[in-house]
Amino acid sequence: MSRIAARFKSLAAEGRGALIPYLEAYDPDLETSLALLKAMPAAGADLIEVGMPFSDPSADGPVIQAAARRGLKAGATLPGVLAMVAEFRKENAETPVILMGYLNPIEAYGYDRFCTDAAKAGVDGLIIVDLPPEEADVIEKPAEEAGLDIIRLVAPTTSDERLRYVLSHASGFVYYVSITGITGTRTASKHDLKEALPRLRAATDLPVAIGFGIRSPEQAATAASIADGAVVASVLLATLAETLDADGKATAETLPRVLEQIRALAAAVRAGVPAADQTA
Amino acid sequence: MADPVEHGITANQANSLRHGPDERGHFGGWYGGRFVAETLMPLVLELEQAYNAAKADPSFQKELDFYLRDYVGRPSPLWFARRMTEELGGAKIYMKREELNHTGSHKLNNVMGQILLARRMGRTRIVAETGAGQHGVATATVCALFGMKCVIYMGATDVERQSPNVFRMRLLGAEVVPVTAGAGTLKDAMNEAMRDWVANVADTYFLVGTVAGPHPYPAMVRDFQSVIGEETKEQMQAAEGRLPDVVVAAIGGGSNAMGIFHPFLDDSSVGLIGVEAAGCGLDSGKTAASIERGRPGVLHGNRTYLLQNADGQIDEAHSISAGLDYPGVGPEHSWLSDIGRAEYVGATDTEALDAFQLCTRTEGIIPALESAHAIAYAAKIAPTLPKDTLLVVNISGRGDKDIFTVAEHLGVKL
Ligand SMILES: Cc1ncc(COP(=O)(O)O)c(C=O)c1O
């Protein structure tokens, strides 16, 4: 069983959803982001998304854009991101790592070689924002051969018919983009999420994680209880950005503040649905 | 006899270079496509359906023809540039006068088509990206004409160097949003327009200004711009009784070039030359010559030649001309370059400035700096060609917007 499937299965047995925090590789430098990656599981990360910085993140809001810029400035490259995951894997064999980014750096690297190298580094799945199933033939075969899941994004704008089509190309889990918009802007209401989930469940047996716009521990707990997991990104990157000095360098505050926030999110997810929410 | 269909393309169409793209939006099986976030996929698919329906509806074409004639001012003349021809002493130079369109460039041809489509689709809010501001002005113009809300994204650098156009857009009632990300040019404006579209899918139409972006934009914008080449063909027939030998056009995203090239694709005697902005020189590292100095990759919804580094990060482009200052190019050009049907060359900032003055001085036509790149290359090859060679240059826009930039480079204070 893949690490992703195994992790969702064991969480289901525990009766709770997953917390899936995001970090941008090389933000603000390799050492800090690697230390953050290594510390995330102990802080409560059940799966981890690692952003691959891209010069033109056209589906991302200002917070992730700024993180990508810092990562690139610090010298992030795709080989560098894979090396970072390989370092992490020396210490952690269970926590699934999903790379998230845009297609062009992968196309430049070469699809076959990338899938082979990513699997070797210990990557479990890929989320490629600008690669709809219509264009995914370039990577589906090498990914499958390397044992990498292709995690599909679906959105409120995805019709039932399209949902079936998109999910026929999905593996690992399904990432429900809970708002129509870019990352880090709006937040979906609990009502919207509750409406959306049955539609997804009817179309797939894969676990469903909700992302885009989850900021608070309460929101994470709600999303992880309605679905099978909550992805939290912009709010963590914003915290990281707040701790940087005037030159954009990491400070003594950087790791503790981000990890503290992850611990708070994890505690809420593990406690289940906030009491006040249970009747709603 | 029935025409057998394979991959959605009939055998007769397969003998033509004009049938592209295929149903996936690919040119030559590789360039183009639909590389967008899932949130946008339903919109892109809906747009394709709506465009196909409009194309098949004679009343749509009739409506478009009406606006092209009475509002845009088509047809535009094909002008024999006698003094420039004499001065250069070679090929006969004709100019396709797209600068005479309302709002001063070819951009309105496409914008007119798309705004009518947006209205058919019931959209009420228009977003667009712009570089030189010509597309932004054209878009703001039709939004004023039809009373629609208009938001234009423009790189902060371009807001500065094309300030007359920014003022025009605001007068026309558009909101102009300066984009400070990156170098503050067209690529950044395009990113921001796409973000707006993702966030406002319900009421918003993204009015793309060139033959790039996800399918169906490259094909649709080409179709709307092909009126340039169709008229040129007829007008040259009337003037000289035959087809031209060479057609030259500037390449930013490639819409004015695609528009004048497309009707000639199957006329193999007609040489097609796209002139990219070489900036400070093709090998200076400061260019916008995506085909000549780039590699294929994926950006802004399509696969095409891109200026990028070894890691697939997109480079900043450079050109004196804001309208050419883009690290990509329309996917159909990438394909035409690979198969050798069109040739792509460069003209530098300096060559464009010289050509700007040459055209102004000999023909009394002040061209846009974008168009001046095409004139520069035409002026370079004309003297090497026989006197009976018929050469057409597409004058895609007028240069009033550029006089401040040109004055600065000539050391004149306005
Ligand atoms: C007058 C003019 N010509 C050419 C261009 C370049 O665009 P395209 O290559 O799509 O024609 C522009 C773009 O702003 C323009 O304003």
XYZ file of C-alpha atoms and ligand atoms in Angstrom:
710
model
C 0.000 0.000 0.000
C 1.264 3.515 -0.779
C 2.223 5.794 2.094
C -0.747 8.043 1.257
C -3.281 5.205 1.314
C -1.751 3.756 4.480
C -1.905 7.092 6.258
C -5.551 7.784 5.414
C -6.438 4.223 6.409
C -4.814 4.485 9.822
C -6.421 7.898 10.439
C -9.811 6.495 9.491
C -9.237 3.752 12.053
C -8.520 6.499 14.617
C -11.736 8.153 13.551
C -10.275 11.491 12.532
C -9.220 13.436 9.479
C -5.741 14.493 8.399
C -3.956 17.774 8.910
C -1.998 18.569 5.759
C 0.219 21.631 6.194
C 2.049 23.225 3.281
C 5.515 24.692 3.096
C 7.290 26.319 0.196
C 10.674 24.718 -0.502
C 13.632 27.039 0.135
C 11.438 29.611 1.862
C 13.243 31.647 3.052
C 16.286 29.373 2.580
C 17.054 25.674 2.203
C 18.179 25.109 5.778
C 15.099 26.666 7.380
C 12.604 24.972 5.096
C 14.304 21.589 5.542
C 14.281 22.028 9.325
C 10.588 22.941 9.129
C 9.837 19.911 6.981
C 11.637 17.631 9.419
C 9.832 19.111 12.430
C 6.344 19.057 10.917
C 5.397 15.436 11.701
C 6.151 15.838 15.402
C 4.094 19.051 15.410
C 1.110 17.122 14.099
C 1.341 17.030 10.308
C -0.263 13.846 8.992
C 0.707 14.470 5.369
C 2.867 17.312 4.049
C 2.602 19.381 0.902
C 5.858 20.837 -0.359
C 5.516 23.709 -2.807
C 7.874 23.783 -5.759
C 8.541 27.481 -6.377
C 7.588 28.796 -9.833
C 8.159 32.210 -11.348
C 4.541 32.616 -12.503
C 2.132 31.052 -9.988
C -1.030 32.250 -11.710
C -3.457 30.328 -9.456
C -1.930 31.637 -6.236
C -2.650 34.664 -4.118
C -0.116 37.197 -2.810
C 1.053 35.089 0.170
C 2.116 32.021 -1.827
C 3.436 34.255 -4.612
C 5.739 35.950 -2.111
C 6.844 32.590 -0.674
C 7.677 31.321 -4.176
C 9.674 34.470 -4.855
C 11.654 34.001 -1.640
C 12.267 30.348 -2.512
C 13.548 31.189 -5.978
C 15.724 33.949 -4.605
C 17.216 31.412 -2.204
C 18.135 29.242 -5.182
C 15.301 26.710 -5.334
C 15.469 24.341 -8.289
C 13.589 21.121 -8.884
C 16.671 18.961 -8.194
C 17.117 20.983 -5.006
C 13.526 20.312 -3.927
C 13.957 16.569 -4.541
C 17.200 16.547 -2.558
C 15.352 18.227 0.294
C 12.697 15.498 0.332
C 15.433 12.838 0.209
C 17.025 14.401 3.306
C 13.673 14.299 5.083
C 13.159 10.650 4.128
C 16.387 9.678 5.903
C 14.569 10.409 9.157
C 10.931 9.782 8.367
C 9.620 6.779 6.497
C 5.870 7.158 7.123
C 4.683 10.709 6.556
C 3.508 11.135 2.970
C 5.047 14.018 1.030
C 3.187 15.578 -1.864
C 4.850 18.017 -4.228
C 2.653 20.854 -5.416
C 3.477 23.242 -8.214
C 3.199 24.142 -11.851
C 3.977 22.121 -14.923
C 6.772 23.975 -16.677
C 9.662 23.159 -14.325
C 8.650 19.477 -14.536
C 8.467 19.594 -18.326
C 11.911 21.230 -18.374
C 13.266 18.487 -16.076
C 11.780 15.759 -18.285
C 8.697 13.744 -17.310
C 10.231 10.262 -17.107
C 13.333 11.357 -15.290
C 11.349 13.547 -12.915
C 8.988 10.763 -11.876
C 11.847 8.327 -11.361
C 13.894 10.827 -9.352
C 10.930 12.034 -7.298
C 9.959 8.495 -6.319
C 13.571 7.747 -5.465
C 13.694 10.839 -3.254
C 10.648 9.604 -1.349
C 7.906 11.726 -2.892
C 4.467 10.087 -2.777
C 2.246 12.242 -4.915
C 2.072 15.225 -7.236
C -0.366 18.105 -7.456
C 0.196 19.998 -10.677
C -2.060 22.999 -10.617
C -2.100 23.788 -14.333
C -2.362 20.213 -15.605
C -5.993 19.200 -16.163
C -6.680 15.543 -17.053
C -7.059 16.587 -20.698
C -3.311 17.249 -20.856
C -2.082 14.754 -18.278
C -1.030 11.990 -20.687
C 2.494 13.413 -20.614
C 2.975 12.350 -17.010
C 0.367 9.728 -16.106
C 2.317 6.729 -17.334
C 5.719 7.590 -15.862
C 4.029 8.575 -12.594
C 2.196 5.290 -12.381
C 5.335 3.339 -13.178
C 7.204 5.182 -10.456
C 4.368 4.659 -7.967
C 3.523 8.350 -7.666
C -0.077 9.385 -7.111
C -1.522 12.159 -9.260
C -3.752 14.110 -6.929
C -6.550 15.932 -8.712
C -8.031 19.248 -7.783
C -11.771 19.636 -8.130
C -13.673 22.863 -7.616
C -17.191 24.116 -6.945
C -17.347 24.878 -10.681
C -16.741 21.213 -11.556
C -20.003 19.697 -12.828
C -21.089 16.175 -11.871
C -20.248 14.936 -15.328
C -16.831 16.510 -15.237
C -16.274 15.261 -11.708
C -16.566 11.687 -12.934
C -14.117 12.412 -15.741
C -11.574 14.190 -13.528
C -11.738 11.548 -10.818
C -11.187 8.770 -13.328
C -7.705 10.325 -13.611
C -7.141 10.714 -9.861
C -5.201 8.639 -7.366
C -4.035 9.058 -3.757
C -6.717 11.488 -2.598
C -8.918 14.213 -4.008
C -8.166 17.832 -3.270
C -11.361 19.852 -3.068
C -10.676 23.511 -3.808
C -13.442 24.855 -1.632
C -13.751 28.280 -3.221
C -13.642 29.663 -6.727
C -10.577 31.796 -6.416
C -6.886 31.897 -5.807
C -5.128 30.599 -2.707
C -5.281 32.503 0.527
C -8.231 34.748 -0.166
C -11.732 33.616 0.731
C -13.008 30.886 3.019
C -15.860 28.516 2.227
C -18.693 28.313 4.727
C -19.352 25.099 6.580
C -22.696 24.990 4.863
C -21.048 25.036 1.422
C -18.653 22.281 2.439
C -21.430 20.097 3.770
C -23.326 20.528 0.520
C -20.278 19.720 -1.587
C -19.126 16.545 0.116
C -21.922 14.128 -0.804
C -21.379 15.042 -4.460
C -17.715 14.105 -4.151
C -18.368 10.956 -2.129
C -20.802 9.762 -4.758
C -18.120 10.121 -7.411
C -15.114 8.577 -5.676
C -13.924 6.168 -3.001
C -10.694 8.122 -2.596
C -10.176 10.200 0.554
C -11.110 13.869 0.141
C -9.061 16.750 1.516
C -10.340 20.320 1.575
C -8.067 23.251 0.883
C -7.911 26.950 -0.097
C -9.007 29.399 2.557
C -8.573 27.316 5.740
C -7.001 29.588 8.328
C -8.058 28.822 11.890
C -7.853 25.641 13.986
C -11.685 25.612 14.072
C -11.913 25.754 10.292
C -9.321 22.991 9.994
C -11.216 20.825 12.479
C -14.475 21.379 10.640
C -12.984 20.602 7.217
C -11.147 17.520 8.511
C -14.306 16.199 10.096
C -16.591 16.846 7.114
C -13.989 15.462 4.716
C -10.903 13.304 5.347
C -8.361 16.047 5.626
C -7.658 19.783 5.724
C -4.890 21.490 3.782
C -3.513 24.631 5.402
C -1.100 26.782 3.427
C -1.309 30.562 3.156
C -1.791 31.221 6.852
C 1.395 29.273 7.691
C 3.381 31.067 4.996
C 2.060 34.391 6.267
C 3.242 33.530 9.770
C 6.636 32.566 8.418
C 6.847 35.838 6.479
C 6.041 37.823 9.642
C 9.047 36.369 11.439
C 11.606 37.317 8.784
C 13.996 40.192 9.335
C 14.219 43.293 7.156
C 16.402 41.440 4.631
C 13.931 38.585 4.406
C 16.190 36.245 6.397
C 14.964 33.678 8.915
C 15.161 34.614 12.597
C 15.111 32.624 15.849
C 11.338 33.108 15.787
C 10.723 31.522 12.402
C 10.585 27.810 13.181
C 8.946 28.054 16.638
C 6.145 30.335 15.434
C 5.213 28.217 12.405
C 5.434 24.981 14.378
C 3.344 26.411 17.197
C 0.647 27.247 14.675
C 0.777 23.717 13.259
C 0.453 22.298 16.783
C -2.651 24.378 17.383
C -4.169 23.235 14.092
C -3.303 19.612 14.860
C -4.813 19.790 18.337
C -8.095 21.050 16.908
C -8.144 18.428 14.158
C -7.448 15.676 16.687
C -10.124 16.925 19.060
C -12.684 16.594 16.273
C -15.558 18.937 15.510
C -15.677 21.952 17.808
C -18.544 21.422 20.272
C -20.330 24.588 19.209
C -20.387 23.293 15.651
C -21.790 19.873 16.224
C -25.437 20.713 15.723
C -25.005 23.041 12.768
C -17.807 11.608 -51.678
C -17.670 11.564 -47.910
C -14.579 13.070 -46.383
C -13.237 10.537 -43.833
C -12.724 11.921 -40.349
C -9.726 11.081 -38.208
C -8.867 12.813 -34.897
C -11.739 15.182 -35.613
C -10.050 16.332 -38.788
C -11.235 15.403 -42.267
C -8.830 14.202 -44.943
C -9.376 17.368 -46.977
C -8.608 19.522 -43.985
C -5.494 17.497 -43.305
C -4.062 18.700 -46.606
C -4.365 22.265 -45.385
C -2.258 24.124 -42.846
C -5.343 26.108 -41.897
C -7.347 23.400 -40.121
C -5.598 23.623 -36.753
C -5.880 23.174 -33.878
C -7.217 19.649 -33.172
C -10.047 19.088 -30.695
C -7.629 19.296 -27.762
C -6.525 22.689 -28.984
C -3.140 21.387 -30.099
C -1.246 22.676 -33.119
C 0.871 19.952 -34.669
C -0.097 17.652 -31.786
C 2.038 19.435 -29.201
C 1.719 23.239 -28.994
C -1.286 25.008 -27.496
C -3.651 22.995 -25.323
C -5.493 23.875 -22.127
C -3.112 24.146 -19.185
C -5.292 25.808 -16.568
C -6.409 25.146 -13.008
C -9.457 22.925 -12.632
C -11.525 25.915 -11.476
C -11.098 27.402 -14.938
C -11.608 24.251 -16.998
C -15.413 24.432 -17.058
C -15.176 28.053 -18.237
C -12.700 27.260 -20.946
C -14.884 24.407 -22.174
C -17.987 26.578 -22.063
C -16.194 29.292 -24.016
C -15.205 26.815 -26.685
C -18.815 25.671 -27.074
C -20.101 29.218 -27.159
C -17.538 30.224 -29.752
C -18.313 27.224 -31.955
C -22.011 28.031 -31.762
C -21.391 31.679 -32.632
C -19.145 30.727 -35.534
C -21.878 28.526 -36.959
C -24.517 31.236 -36.552
C -24.768 33.551 -39.594
C -26.360 36.251 -37.460
C -23.215 36.445 -35.338
C -21.012 37.027 -38.387
C -23.525 39.556 -39.700
C -23.464 41.487 -36.457
C -19.654 41.387 -36.359
C -19.429 42.574 -39.978
C -21.665 45.516 -39.142
C -19.474 46.645 -36.245
C -16.258 46.030 -38.176
C -17.463 48.269 -40.991
C -19.282 51.058 -39.182
C -17.435 51.190 -35.856
C -13.934 49.819 -36.447
C -13.761 51.367 -39.923
C -12.897 48.318 -42.007
C -11.658 47.500 -44.536
C -8.300 49.097 -43.869
C -6.387 50.198 -46.977
C -3.405 48.449 -48.529
C -1.056 51.326 -49.230
C 1.772 51.295 -51.759
C 4.698 52.926 -49.946
C 6.248 54.615 -52.970
C 8.831 56.834 -51.281
C 10.037 54.136 -48.918
C 10.281 51.726 -51.841
C 12.333 54.249 -53.842
C 14.585 55.051 -50.921
C 15.302 51.375 -50.234
C 15.657 50.535 -53.932
C 14.338 46.952 -54.069
C 11.076 45.141 -53.431
C 7.792 46.998 -53.826
C 6.631 47.733 -50.286
C 2.954 47.727 -49.441
C 1.583 48.614 -46.018
C -1.531 47.061 -44.519
C -2.962 50.021 -42.648
C -4.242 48.496 -39.408
C -3.232 51.676 -37.599
C -6.247 53.346 -39.211
C -8.700 51.219 -37.254
C -10.640 52.947 -34.514
C -8.439 53.097 -31.378
C -5.339 52.936 -33.561
C -4.402 49.296 -33.878
C -5.409 45.838 -35.047
C -6.454 44.972 -31.485
C -10.038 46.125 -32.036
C -10.684 43.403 -34.649
C -10.354 40.731 -31.989
C -11.936 42.740 -29.209
C -15.039 43.406 -31.309
C -15.475 39.697 -31.935
C -14.965 38.703 -28.321
C -17.202 41.376 -26.827
C -20.071 40.224 -29.021
C -19.388 36.680 -27.818
C -19.263 37.788 -24.171
C -22.655 39.443 -24.651
C -24.077 36.288 -26.181
C -22.786 34.407 -23.139
C -24.509 36.838 -20.790
C -21.320 38.062 -19.120
C -21.390 41.547 -17.634
C -17.843 42.145 -16.430
C -14.770 42.132 -18.664
C -11.175 41.649 -17.533
C -8.173 41.965 -19.806
C -4.396 42.149 -19.709
C -2.488 44.750 -21.648
C 1.128 45.555 -22.459
C 1.334 48.617 -24.661
C -2.159 49.520 -23.589
C -3.550 49.143 -27.118
C -5.506 46.040 -26.198
C -6.591 47.679 -22.969
C -7.790 50.762 -24.829
C -9.634 48.639 -27.389
C -11.282 46.635 -24.591
C -12.210 49.730 -22.581
C -13.657 51.203 -25.777
C -16.077 48.354 -26.472
C -17.022 48.210 -22.792
C -17.981 51.877 -23.071
C -19.857 51.116 -26.280
C -21.894 48.338 -24.678
C -22.037 49.684 -21.126
C -20.075 46.873 -19.493
C -17.818 46.891 -16.451
C -14.153 46.781 -17.417
C -11.017 45.959 -15.391
C -7.628 46.170 -17.115
C -4.472 44.653 -15.606
C -1.286 46.357 -16.695
C 2.286 45.938 -15.473
C 3.465 48.887 -13.375
C 6.436 49.449 -15.718
C 4.077 49.623 -18.666
C 1.691 51.950 -16.828
C 4.610 54.324 -16.685
C 5.914 54.012 -20.233
C 2.464 54.010 -21.864
C 0.841 56.703 -19.733
C -1.249 58.236 -22.565
C -3.019 54.897 -22.978
C -3.609 54.576 -19.231
C -5.336 57.940 -19.279
C -7.401 56.944 -22.307
C -8.561 53.749 -20.578
C -9.589 55.650 -17.480
C -11.466 58.220 -19.572
C -13.295 55.327 -21.195
C -14.469 54.232 -17.775
C -12.152 51.294 -17.177
C -10.467 50.505 -13.901
C -6.735 50.162 -14.599
C -4.941 48.005 -12.034
C -1.136 48.355 -12.027
C 0.618 45.028 -11.366
C 3.861 45.287 -9.443
C 4.841 41.591 -9.403
C 7.920 40.589 -11.430
C 9.205 43.225 -13.832
C 5.754 44.776 -14.030
C 5.179 43.956 -17.677
C 2.764 41.959 -19.813
C 3.557 38.535 -18.307
C 2.682 39.796 -14.834
C -0.482 41.469 -16.095
C -1.502 38.147 -17.666
C -0.971 36.283 -14.351
C -3.097 38.826 -12.513
C -5.893 38.772 -15.097
C -6.023 34.960 -14.775
C -6.254 35.270 -10.975
C -9.147 37.684 -11.335
C -10.906 35.311 -13.713
C -10.536 32.350 -11.319
C -11.997 34.427 -8.527
C -14.930 35.842 -10.503
C -16.041 32.977 -12.686
C -19.761 33.682 -12.441
C -20.038 37.021 -14.235
C -16.625 37.642 -15.770
C -15.346 37.226 -19.309
C -11.561 37.184 -19.807
C -10.904 39.051 -23.036
C -7.465 37.833 -24.115
C -5.620 40.220 -26.414
C -3.446 37.935 -28.448
C -3.258 34.446 -29.968
C -2.132 32.882 -26.677
C -3.758 31.433 -23.561
C -5.716 28.188 -23.226
C -7.670 26.796 -26.165
C -9.883 28.196 -27.724
C -8.234 31.627 -27.382
C -5.355 31.115 -29.850
C -7.705 29.852 -32.573
C -10.500 32.294 -31.779
C -8.282 35.392 -31.714
C -6.644 34.228 -34.939
C -10.040 33.843 -36.571
C -11.088 37.339 -35.545
C -7.777 38.774 -36.792
C -7.783 36.857 -40.078
C -9.815 39.656 -41.634
C -6.427 41.398 -42.027
C -5.019 38.698 -44.290
C -8.253 38.142 -46.176
C -8.472 41.804 -47.101
C -4.772 41.901 -47.979
C -5.216 39.009 -50.388
C -8.097 40.710 -52.192
C -6.485 44.120 -52.198
C -3.200 42.809 -53.595
C -5.134 40.944 -56.248
C -6.845 44.202 -57.192
C -3.607 46.228 -57.156
C -1.161 43.793 -58.754
C -3.267 40.924 -60.047
C -1.475 38.346 -57.923
C -0.480 37.215 -54.448
C 2.262 38.999 -52.527
C 5.686 37.325 -52.345
C 6.545 38.205 -48.774
C 4.426 39.187 -45.756
C 6.178 40.692 -42.731
C 4.628 41.303 -39.299
C 5.818 42.010 -35.751
C 5.394 39.328 -33.088
C 4.406 40.068 -29.510
C 1.942 37.350 -28.648
C 1.522 37.095 -32.384
C -2.043 38.210 -33.158
C -1.450 40.773 -35.876
C 1.001 38.370 -37.515
C -1.340 35.380 -37.238
C -4.146 37.496 -38.653
C -2.236 38.463 -41.758
C -0.469 35.072 -42.151
C -3.373 32.690 -41.760
C -5.202 33.260 -45.059
C -1.855 32.704 -46.860
C -0.784 29.497 -45.094
C -1.754 27.279 -48.016
C -0.269 29.630 -50.629
C 3.226 28.208 -50.559
C 4.649 30.921 -52.834
C 4.003 33.514 -50.128
C 6.884 33.871 -47.674
C 5.770 34.640 -44.123
C 8.169 36.414 -41.788
C 7.497 37.126 -38.127
C 9.719 39.725 -36.515
C 10.349 39.262 -32.822
C 11.764 41.957 -30.577
C 15.495 41.291 -30.279
C 15.771 44.021 -27.623
C 19.451 44.815 -27.078
C 20.425 42.039 -29.530
C 19.443 38.382 -29.915
C 22.430 37.228 -27.866
C 22.402 40.037 -25.318
C 20.203 38.145 -22.863
C 17.864 41.142 -23.059
C 15.335 40.163 -25.698
C 11.743 39.147 -26.189
C 12.608 36.714 -28.995
C 10.812 33.643 -27.665
C 11.045 31.527 -30.809
C 14.626 32.376 -31.654
C 16.007 32.232 -28.122
C 13.451 30.182 -26.183
C 12.498 26.543 -25.698
C 9.041 24.955 -25.682
C 7.324 24.970 -22.304
C 4.009 25.686 -20.598
C 2.832 29.105 -19.444
C -0.480 30.975 -19.333
C -2.544 28.022 -20.411
C -0.602 26.889 -23.461
C 2.524 25.082 -24.563
C 4.724 27.219 -26.756
C 8.226 28.650 -27.119
C 9.204 30.478 -23.938
C 12.174 32.411 -22.667
C 13.127 30.314 -19.657
C 16.127 29.137 -17.703
C 17.375 25.558 -17.436
C 15.052 24.907 -14.471
C 11.937 25.945 -16.330
C 11.561 29.286 -14.566
C 10.284 31.956 -16.931
C 12.718 34.756 -17.769
C 11.827 38.405 -17.944
C 11.621 39.646 -21.511
C 13.045 42.940 -22.681
C 11.938 45.212 -25.477
C 11.680 48.947 -26.020
C 8.157 48.154 -27.145
C 5.757 47.330 -24.327
C 3.526 45.390 -26.719
C 6.312 42.952 -27.635
C 7.778 42.640 -24.136
C 6.538 39.110 -23.444
C 8.538 35.879 -22.898
C 6.064 33.703 -24.830
C 4.378 33.617 -28.217
C 1.157 32.184 -29.608
C 1.341 28.379 -30.000
C 0.429 28.371 -33.688
C 3.580 30.378 -34.419
C 5.653 27.790 -32.542
C 4.221 25.136 -34.818
C 4.659 27.210 -38.001
C 8.269 27.772 -37.023
C 8.934 24.067 -36.362
C 7.480 22.997 -39.714
C 9.248 25.820 -41.512
C 6.110 27.407 -42.969
C 6.942 30.771 -41.441
C 10.324 32.249 -40.653
C 11.033 34.087 -37.414
C 13.706 36.753 -37.155
C 14.588 39.593 -34.791
C 14.826 43.373 -34.905
C 16.584 45.262 -32.111
C 15.380 48.293 -30.170
C 17.733 50.487 -32.205
C 16.623 49.056 -35.534
C 13.003 49.647 -34.546
C 13.744 53.260 -33.611
C 15.426 53.809 -36.992
C 12.512 52.233 -38.827
C 10.049 54.313 -36.812
C 11.739 57.424 -38.191
C 12.138 56.048 -41.712
C 8.432 55.296 -41.987
C 7.445 58.643 -40.514
C 9.791 60.594 -42.778
C 9.108 58.796 -46.069
C 5.434 57.916 -45.790
C 3.982 60.376 -43.309
C 2.843 57.462 -41.189
C 3.930 57.345 -37.545
C 3.917 53.623 -36.740
C 3.672 51.984 -33.351
C 7.050 50.846 -32.016
C 5.684 47.296 -32.270
C 5.008 47.712 -35.988
C 8.375 49.450 -36.397
C 10.031 46.076 -35.733
C 8.320 44.676 -38.824
C 9.252 47.755 -40.846
C 12.870 47.395 -39.688
C 13.139 43.882 -41.049
C 11.293 44.775 -44.254
C 13.702 47.669 -44.762
C 16.615 45.304 -44.215
C 15.565 42.763 -46.842
C 13.835 45.029 -49.394
C 17.093 46.251 -50.997
C 18.231 42.629 -51.469
C 15.076 41.650 -53.368
C 14.218 42.157 -57.072
C 12.132 45.208 -57.925
C 9.134 43.090 -58.932
C 8.936 41.431 -55.497
C 5.724 42.327 -53.684
C 6.355 42.790 -49.979
C 3.572 43.564 -47.468
C 4.323 44.965 -44.009
C 1.580 44.914 -41.429
C 1.359 48.322 -39.781
C -0.382 46.951 -36.722
C -0.764 50.267 -34.922
C -0.078 53.960 -34.905
C 2.729 55.474 -32.893
C 1.177 58.419 -31.061
C 1.404 56.442 -27.814
C 5.156 55.992 -28.360
C 6.314 59.546 -29.001
C 7.472 60.001 -25.399
C 9.584 56.845 -25.504
C 11.040 57.770 -28.875
C 11.763 61.348 -27.775
C 13.608 60.050 -24.735
C 15.762 57.756 -26.865
C 16.515 60.589 -29.274
C 17.506 62.789 -26.353
C 14.605 65.210 -26.894
C 12.732 66.654 -23.923
C 8.988 67.035 -24.469
C 0.301 48.106 -32.333
C 0.646 46.761 -31.792
N 1.218 45.871 -32.603
C 1.554 44.649 -32.154
C 1.355 44.273 -30.849
C 1.792 42.913 -30.412
O 0.757 42.007 -30.230
P 0.486 40.871 -31.283
O 1.785 40.176 -31.540
O -0.515 40.021 -30.608
O -0.037 41.487 -32.518
C 0.750 45.168 -29.964
C 0.498 44.792 -28.564
O 0.229 45.551 -27.704
C 0.393 46.443 -30.458
O -0.158 47.348 -29.645
